[in-house]
Short mmCIF file of C-alpha atoms in Angstrom, two decimals:
data_model
loop_
_atom_site.label_atom_id
_atom_site.label_comp_id
_atom_site.label_asym_id
_atom_site.label_seq_id
_atom_site.Cartn_x
_atom_site.Cartn_y
_atom_site.Cartn_z
CA UNK U 1 -94.65 13.85 -17.66
CA UNK U 2 -95.59 17.45 -16.96
CA UNK U 3 -97.83 19.34 -19.22
CA UNK U 4 -95.37 22.28 -19.65
CA UNK U 5 -92.92 19.83 -21.21
CA UNK U 6 -95.41 18.96 -23.96
CA UNK U 7 -96.36 22.58 -24.54
CA UNK U 8 -92.64 23.56 -24.74
CA UNK U 9 -91.94 20.71 -27.15
CA UNK U 10 -94.83 21.65 -29.45
CA UNK U 11 -93.83 25.31 -29.36
CA UNK U 12 -90.24 24.55 -30.34
CA UNK U 13 -91.28 22.18 -33.18
CA UNK U 14 -93.66 24.89 -34.49
CA UNK U 15 -90.86 27.52 -34.50
CA UNK U 16 -88.01 25.25 -35.59
CA UNK U 17 -89.31 23.85 -38.86
CA UNK U 18 -86.17 22.01 -39.95
CA UNK U 19 -87.23 18.45 -39.18
CA UNK U 20 -88.40 16.43 -42.16
CA UNK U 21 -89.77 13.75 -39.75
CA UNK U 22 -91.29 16.13 -37.17
CA UNK U 23 -94.03 13.66 -36.09
CA UNK U 24 -91.39 10.99 -35.40
CA UNK U 25 -89.20 13.49 -33.48
CA UNK U 26 -92.18 14.52 -31.32
CA UNK U 27 -93.22 10.94 -30.62
CA UNK U 28 -89.68 9.89 -29.64
CA UNK U 29 -89.13 12.90 -27.41
CA UNK U 30 -92.46 12.30 -25.61
CA UNK U 31 -91.51 8.63 -25.08
CA UNK U 32 -88.25 9.80 -23.57
CA UNK U 33 -89.81 12.44 -21.32
CA UNK U 34 -92.27 9.96 -19.93
CA UNK U 35 -89.43 7.73 -18.68
CA UNK U 36 -87.00 10.53 -17.82
CA UNK U 37 -89.05 13.56 -16.57
CA UNK U 38 -85.81 15.25 -15.40
CA UNK U 39 -85.10 16.23 -19.00
CA UNK U 40 -86.66 19.30 -20.61
CA UNK U 41 -86.99 20.40 -24.28
CA UNK U 42 -85.05 23.58 -25.20
CA UNK U 43 -84.30 25.42 -28.43
CA UNK U 44 -80.65 26.33 -29.17
CA UNK U 45 -77.83 26.47 -31.66
CA UNK U 46 -75.31 23.61 -31.70
CA UNK U 47 -72.57 25.31 -33.80
CA UNK U 48 -71.89 29.03 -34.41
CA UNK U 49 -73.61 30.10 -37.57
CA UNK U 50 -75.87 27.01 -37.51
CA UNK U 51 -79.64 26.98 -37.43
CA UNK U 52 -81.75 26.47 -34.32
CA UNK U 53 -82.28 22.88 -33.17
CA UNK U 54 -84.29 21.04 -30.52
CA UNK U 55 -82.23 19.63 -27.62
CA UNK U 56 -83.03 18.11 -24.27
CA UNK U 57 -81.42 19.49 -21.17
CA UNK U 58 -81.44 17.95 -17.69
CA UNK U 59 -80.07 14.87 -15.86
CA UNK U 60 -80.23 11.15 -16.29
CA UNK U 61 -80.07 8.88 -13.19
CA UNK U 62 -77.31 6.36 -12.63
CA UNK U 63 -76.61 3.88 -9.82
CA UNK U 64 -73.02 3.94 -8.51
CA UNK U 65 -71.97 2.09 -5.36
CA UNK U 66 -75.61 1.45 -4.52
CA UNK U 67 -76.47 5.17 -4.56
CA UNK U 68 -78.39 7.05 -7.21
CA UNK U 69 -76.73 10.08 -8.82
CA UNK U 70 -77.88 12.36 -11.58
CA UNK U 71 -75.57 13.13 -14.53
CA UNK U 72 -76.22 16.45 -16.38
CA UNK U 73 -76.46 16.01 -20.13
CA UNK U 74 -77.57 17.70 -23.35
CA UNK U 75 -79.04 15.64 -26.16
CA UNK U 76 -79.07 17.56 -29.49
CA UNK U 77 -81.45 16.28 -32.17
CA UNK U 78 -80.20 16.90 -35.77
CA UNK U 79 -82.52 17.90 -38.58
CA UNK U 80 -82.01 14.57 -40.24
CA UNK U 81 -83.32 12.60 -37.22
CA UNK U 82 -84.14 9.64 -37.09
CA UNK U 83 -81.76 8.77 -39.97
CA UNK U 84 -78.80 10.49 -38.20
CA UNK U 85 -77.92 9.96 -34.56
CA UNK U 86 -78.27 12.66 -31.90
CA UNK U 87 -75.24 14.52 -30.45
CA UNK U 88 -74.90 13.80 -26.75
CA UNK U 89 -72.82 15.92 -24.39
CA UNK U 90 -72.09 15.64 -20.71
CA UNK U 91 -72.39 19.22 -19.32
CA UNK U 92 -70.79 19.31 -15.87
CA UNK U 93 -71.67 22.08 -13.43
CA UNK U 94 -69.16 24.46 -11.91
CA UNK U 95 -68.30 21.96 -9.20
CA UNK U 96 -67.67 19.12 -11.67
CA UNK U 97 -65.00 18.08 -14.19
CA UNK U 98 -65.09 15.51 -16.99
CA UNK U 99 -63.47 12.31 -15.85
CA UNK U 100 -59.95 12.30 -17.36
CA UNK U 101 -59.36 9.87 -20.26
CA UNK U 102 -62.93 8.51 -20.04
CA UNK U 103 -63.64 5.62 -22.32
CA UNK U 104 -66.81 7.21 -23.81
CA UNK U 105 -66.57 11.01 -23.14
CA UNK U 106 -63.91 13.36 -24.51
CA UNK U 107 -62.59 16.54 -22.83
CA UNK U 108 -65.39 18.67 -24.48
CA UNK U 109 -68.05 16.37 -22.98
CA UNK U 110 -69.06 14.76 -26.29
CA UNK U 111 -70.24 11.18 -25.81
CA UNK U 112 -69.11 8.27 -27.98
CA UNK U 113 -70.95 4.95 -27.89
CA UNK U 114 -71.10 1.90 -30.21
CA UNK U 115 -74.90 2.43 -30.16
CA UNK U 116 -74.42 5.82 -31.89
CA UNK U 117 -72.09 4.34 -34.46
CA UNK U 118 -74.64 1.66 -35.28
CA UNK U 119 -77.57 4.11 -35.33
CA UNK U 120 -80.40 3.38 -37.79
CA UNK U 121 -83.80 4.73 -38.60
CA UNK U 122 -85.34 2.33 -36.03
CA UNK U 123 -83.26 3.52 -33.12
CA UNK U 124 -84.86 5.79 -30.55
CA UNK U 125 -83.94 8.40 -27.96
CA UNK U 126 -85.38 6.21 -25.19
CA UNK U 127 -83.05 3.31 -26.07
CA UNK U 128 -80.08 5.70 -26.32
CA UNK U 129 -80.77 7.25 -22.86
CA UNK U 130 -81.24 3.86 -21.27
CA UNK U 131 -77.82 2.76 -22.63
CA UNK U 132 -76.29 6.06 -21.42
CA UNK U 133 -77.61 5.44 -17.88
CA UNK U 134 -76.29 1.84 -17.86
CA UNK U 135 -72.92 2.84 -19.34
CA UNK U 136 -72.39 5.75 -16.94
CA UNK U 137 -73.39 3.55 -14.00
CA UNK U 138 -70.41 1.37 -14.76
CA UNK U 139 -68.01 4.30 -15.33
CA UNK U 140 -69.32 7.77 -14.26
CA UNK U 141 -68.26 10.51 -16.71
CA UNK U 142 -67.80 13.35 -14.16
CA UNK U 143 -65.79 13.88 -11.02
CA UNK U 144 -65.98 16.52 -8.33
CA UNK U 145 -63.54 19.43 -8.69
CA UNK U 146 -60.23 19.06 -6.93
CA UNK U 147 -60.29 20.56 -3.41
CA UNK U 148 -58.03 23.49 -4.34
CA UNK U 149 -60.08 24.42 -7.40
CA UNK U 150 -63.47 24.64 -5.65
CA UNK U 151 -64.79 27.84 -3.98
CA UNK U 152 -63.95 28.08 -0.30
CA UNK U 153 -67.61 27.89 0.73
CA UNK U 154 -67.85 24.43 -0.90
CA UNK U 155 -64.40 23.08 -0.12
CA UNK U 156 -65.36 21.12 2.95
CA UNK U 157 -68.80 19.71 2.42
CA UNK U 158 -69.47 16.50 4.25
CA UNK U 159 -69.69 13.14 2.69
CA UNK U 160 -73.21 11.89 1.92
CA UNK U 161 -74.64 9.91 4.81
CA UNK U 162 -74.83 6.27 3.88
CA UNK U 163 -73.75 2.94 5.36
CA UNK U 164 -69.99 2.34 5.00
CA UNK U 165 -70.48 -0.75 2.87
CA UNK U 166 -72.27 1.41 0.26
CA UNK U 167 -69.44 3.92 -0.18
CA UNK U 168 -67.46 3.54 -3.41
CA UNK U 169 -63.77 2.56 -3.20
CA UNK U 170 -61.38 5.49 -2.75
CA UNK U 171 -59.39 4.42 -5.78
CA UNK U 172 -62.17 5.70 -8.08
CA UNK U 173 -64.30 8.67 -6.75
CA UNK U 174 -68.03 8.72 -7.47
CA UNK U 175 -69.62 11.34 -9.71
CA UNK U 176 -70.83 14.63 -8.40
CA UNK U 177 -74.37 14.09 -7.05
CA UNK U 178 -76.15 16.61 -9.22
CA UNK U 179 -79.09 18.21 -7.49
CA UNK U 180 -77.77 17.17 -4.04
CA UNK U 181 -75.80 19.21 -1.54
CA UNK U 182 -73.25 16.57 -0.60
CA UNK U 183 -70.59 14.87 -2.64
CA UNK U 184 -67.46 12.76 -2.29
CA UNK U 185 -64.16 14.56 -2.44
CA UNK U 186 -61.41 13.23 -4.67
CA UNK U 187 -58.67 11.20 -2.99
CA UNK U 188 -55.24 12.82 -2.97
CA UNK U 189 -54.09 10.40 -5.69
CA UNK U 190 -56.62 11.99 -8.10
CA UNK U 191 -55.95 15.65 -7.30
CA UNK U 192 -54.34 18.02 -9.85
CA UNK U 193 -50.59 17.59 -10.40
CA UNK U 194 -48.31 19.44 -12.77
CA UNK U 195 -47.97 17.80 -16.20
CA UNK U 196 -45.25 17.85 -18.75
CA UNK U 197 -46.01 20.85 -21.12
CA UNK U 198 -45.18 18.65 -24.12
CA UNK U 199 -47.77 16.08 -23.08
CA UNK U 200 -50.36 18.86 -22.54
CA UNK U 201 -49.58 20.35 -25.96
CA UNK U 202 -49.77 16.95 -27.62
CA UNK U 203 -53.09 16.22 -25.95
CA UNK U 204 -54.53 19.58 -26.84
CA UNK U 205 -53.47 19.19 -30.47
CA UNK U 206 -55.03 15.80 -30.55
CA UNK U 207 -58.26 17.16 -29.05
CA UNK U 208 -58.32 20.05 -31.55
CA UNK U 209 -57.64 17.70 -34.43
CA UNK U 210 -60.39 15.31 -33.23
CA UNK U 211 -62.89 18.21 -33.03
CA UNK U 212 -62.02 19.50 -36.53
CA UNK U 213 -62.28 15.97 -37.87
CA UNK U 214 -65.70 15.47 -36.22
CA UNK U 215 -66.90 18.80 -37.67
CA UNK U 216 -65.62 17.88 -41.13
CA UNK U 217 -67.26 14.45 -40.94
CA UNK U 218 -70.52 16.10 -39.84
CA UNK U 219 -70.45 18.58 -42.73
CA UNK U 220 -69.57 15.79 -45.15
CA UNK U 221 -72.45 13.72 -43.80
CA UNK U 222 -74.91 16.50 -44.24
CA UNK U 223 -73.66 17.35 -47.74
CA UNK U 224 -73.76 13.68 -48.70
CA UNK U 225 -77.29 13.29 -47.33
CA UNK U 226 -78.48 16.20 -49.48
CA UNK U 227 -76.77 14.77 -52.52
CA UNK U 228 -78.29 11.35 -51.94
CA UNK U 229 -81.77 12.93 -51.52
CA UNK U 230 -81.28 14.73 -54.82
CA UNK U 231 -80.20 11.55 -56.54
CA UNK U 232 -83.14 9.67 -55.12
CA UNK U 233 -85.52 12.30 -56.48
CA UNK U 234 -83.85 12.14 -59.86
CA UNK U 235 -84.10 8.33 -59.82
CA UNK U 236 -87.81 8.53 -59.03
CA UNK U 237 -88.39 11.00 -61.86
CA UNK U 238 -86.44 8.74 -64.29
CA UNK U 239 -88.51 5.75 -63.22
CA UNK U 240 -91.68 7.63 -63.79
CA UNK U 241 -90.52 8.81 -67.26
CA UNK U 242 -89.37 5.28 -68.13
CA UNK U 243 -92.85 3.90 -67.26
CA UNK U 244 -94.44 6.60 -69.40
CA UNK U 245 -92.09 5.79 -72.29
CA UNK U 246 -92.89 2.10 -72.05
CA UNK U 247 -96.64 2.86 -72.22
CA UNK U 248 -96.22 5.12 -75.23
CA UNK U 249 -93.93 2.52 -76.91
CA UNK U 250 -96.53 -0.23 -76.43
CA UNK U 251 -99.26 2.11 -77.81
CA UNK U 252 -97.05 2.94 -80.83
CA UNK U 253 -96.42 -0.77 -81.51
CA UNK U 254 -100.16 -1.48 -81.42
CA UNK U 255 -100.83 1.41 -83.81
CA UNK U 256 -98.11 0.13 -86.11
CA UNK U 257 -99.57 -3.36 -86.20
CA UNK U 258 -103.00 -1.91 -86.98
CA UNK U 259 -101.48 0.29 -89.75
CA UNK U 260 -99.69 -2.73 -91.27
CA UNK U 261 -102.98 -4.75 -91.23
CA UNK U 262 -104.81 -1.89 -93.02
CA UNK U 263 -101.98 -1.55 -95.53
CA UNK U 264 -102.24 -5.27 -96.24
CA UNK U 265 -105.99 -4.91 -96.80
CA UNK U 266 -105.48 -1.94 -99.13
CA UNK U 267 -102.85 -3.87 -101.11
CA UNK U 268 -105.28 -6.73 -101.46
CA UNK U 269 -108.08 -4.47 -102.73
CA UNK U 270 -105.62 -2.71 -105.06
CA UNK U 271 -104.59 -6.06 -106.44
CA UNK U 272 -108.21 -6.97 -107.11
CA UNK U 273 -108.82 -3.65 -108.86
CA UNK U 274 -105.76 -4.09 -111.04
CA UNK U 275 -106.82 -7.62 -111.90
CA UNK U 276 -110.30 -6.40 -112.84
CA UNK U 277 -108.87 -3.62 -115.03
CA UNK U 278 -106.53 -6.09 -116.70
CA UNK U 279 -109.31 -8.46 -117.48
CA UNK U 280 -111.70 -5.83 -118.82
CA UNK U 281 -109.32 -3.34 -120.46
CA UNK U 282 -109.75 -4.63 -124.02
CA UNK U 283 -113.32 -5.77 -123.56
CA UNK U 284 -115.99 -4.22 -125.85
CA UNK U 285 -118.77 -5.07 -123.40
CA UNK U 286 -120.73 -1.98 -122.33
CA UNK U 287 -120.73 -1.51 -118.59
CA UNK U 288 -123.87 -0.22 -116.86
CA UNK U 289 -122.58 2.33 -114.37
CA UNK U 290 -125.70 2.10 -112.27
CA UNK U 291 -125.31 -1.63 -111.93
CA UNK U 292 -121.69 -1.21 -110.88
CA UNK U 293 -122.37 1.43 -108.30
CA UNK U 294 -125.67 0.18 -106.89
CA UNK U 295 -125.56 -2.06 -103.82
CA UNK U 296 -125.51 -5.79 -104.38
CA UNK U 297 -128.18 -6.81 -101.77
CA UNK U 298 -131.72 -5.62 -101.14
CA UNK U 299 -131.10 -4.26 -97.72
CA UNK U 300 -128.25 -2.05 -98.84
CA UNK U 301 -130.37 -0.88 -101.79
CA UNK U 302 -133.27 -0.02 -99.48
CA UNK U 303 -130.90 1.77 -97.10
CA UNK U 304 -129.47 3.87 -100.01
CA UNK U 305 -132.98 4.93 -101.01
CA UNK U 306 -133.96 5.76 -97.44
CA UNK U 307 -130.87 7.88 -96.86
CA UNK U 308 -131.55 9.77 -100.15
CA UNK U 309 -135.15 10.38 -99.11
CA UNK U 310 -134.05 11.63 -95.66
CA UNK U 311 -131.59 14.05 -97.31
CA UNK U 312 -134.30 15.26 -99.66
CA UNK U 313 -136.69 16.00 -96.80
CA UNK U 314 -133.96 17.87 -94.97
CA UNK U 315 -133.36 20.02 -98.08
CA UNK U 316 -137.07 20.79 -98.43
CA UNK U 317 -137.31 21.79 -94.79
CA UNK U 318 -134.38 24.15 -95.28
CA UNK U 319 -136.02 25.82 -98.27
CA UNK U 320 -139.33 26.14 -96.39
CA UNK U 321 -137.47 27.95 -93.60
CA UNK U 322 -136.02 30.41 -96.09
CA UNK U 323 -139.39 30.97 -97.76
CA UNK U 324 -141.16 31.58 -94.46
CA UNK U 325 -138.42 33.93 -93.43
CA UNK U 326 -138.71 35.98 -96.62
CA UNK U 327 -142.56 36.00 -96.45
CA UNK U 328 -143.06 34.00 -99.65
CA UNK U 329 -145.34 31.41 -97.93
CA UNK U 330 -148.09 31.94 -95.43
CA UNK U 331 -147.43 30.85 -91.86
CA UNK U 332 -150.31 28.31 -91.76
CA UNK U 333 -149.07 26.70 -94.92
CA UNK U 334 -145.53 26.66 -93.62
CA UNK U 335 -146.60 24.90 -90.40
CA UNK U 336 -148.74 22.42 -92.31
CA UNK U 337 -145.88 21.41 -94.64
CA UNK U 338 -143.36 21.24 -91.80
CA UNK U 339 -145.60 18.98 -89.82
CA UNK U 340 -146.13 16.61 -92.79
CA UNK U 341 -142.45 16.53 -93.77
CA UNK U 342 -141.39 15.96 -90.11
CA UNK U 343 -143.71 12.97 -89.87
CA UNK U 344 -142.37 11.53 -93.10
CA UNK U 345 -138.72 12.10 -92.00
CA UNK U 346 -139.45 10.35 -88.68
CA UNK U 347 -140.80 7.31 -90.51
CA UNK U 348 -137.81 7.30 -92.86
CA UNK U 349 -135.29 7.42 -90.03
CA UNK U 350 -137.15 4.71 -88.05
CA UNK U 351 -136.95 2.51 -91.11
CA UNK U 352 -133.24 3.29 -91.55
CA UNK U 353 -132.66 2.08 -87.91
CA UNK U 354 -134.52 -1.12 -88.61
CA UNK U 355 -132.48 -1.78 -91.79
CA UNK U 356 -129.23 -1.25 -89.81
CA UNK U 357 -130.42 -3.80 -87.19
CA UNK U 358 -131.29 -6.28 -89.95
CA UNK U 359 -127.85 -5.88 -91.54
CA UNK U 360 -126.11 -6.47 -88.21
CA UNK U 361 -128.17 -9.57 -87.43
CA UNK U 362 -127.35 -10.91 -90.94
CA UNK U 363 -123.64 -10.28 -90.46
CA UNK U 364 -123.66 -11.74 -86.98
#
């Protein structure tokens, strides 16, 4: 494969940014050019008003009657490649015509193959071109122009030199040897004869209807592909939202269970309080408020005293700051008191930490 082919391909893909699978397009084209170096990447427009597309122009070799010939083709790569098949056309030169009523090629040169109908994302350009070469070797898609239709300078070219046993039968002329100077002339039985105008009109109408149907199907396919892509994006968004909803729903259920547990605990405590009030409502016994509000165990009592002492020290430090700021206390006295109170507060907080650890070990 020549380096200019690669450079031309990269330049076209850079300018024609319509391919969603550009790396796949580049890889498949390079594979094809390695096997068929007679093809060359070109930028063009397939339909009037359409956008630019990459297509491959050149020839593919076939073997017919033991002799190799080259069939000129154009392979257009749609923007939805590899999910949509390429459009293949046989493009005869001025000295060629499309073989009449060919099994796989219509009058416009468009190629129809079962492989294209069964195209899938795993299909490739190399496989398609190999099938084209094999199919056209069995039934060439082009013929040389009738003798009366060719220019005078080319009307009497000699037959290609080859052994007689290698010449194709005269009942079916070989394709025009593209790139060579010699070709086989059509036998008289294949030359142009006048046709019934009604048959010509019917055939032309059928060709026009086929072309319109193909264009309509192509447009329908492109529109359907866009719609399916949109629906797939919507489906992905809905799946994401559904997953988020399920997560939020599970979190809400867990919060509800926790709330129900706390409500049950509050109901139980409320019931105990109501029972206590009912039992002591008519009692003449004096209730010591301090005994009711003080902690029941020694650790909790010690912790209450320590927290109160810590708060007291904090208040004294605050008042010292205010006094020092207003000049009511000398600086050396302020520093002395702050140092002493800070030491006391440190000891109190250290003791609070130890009481907490003792309570946790007791509960554990």
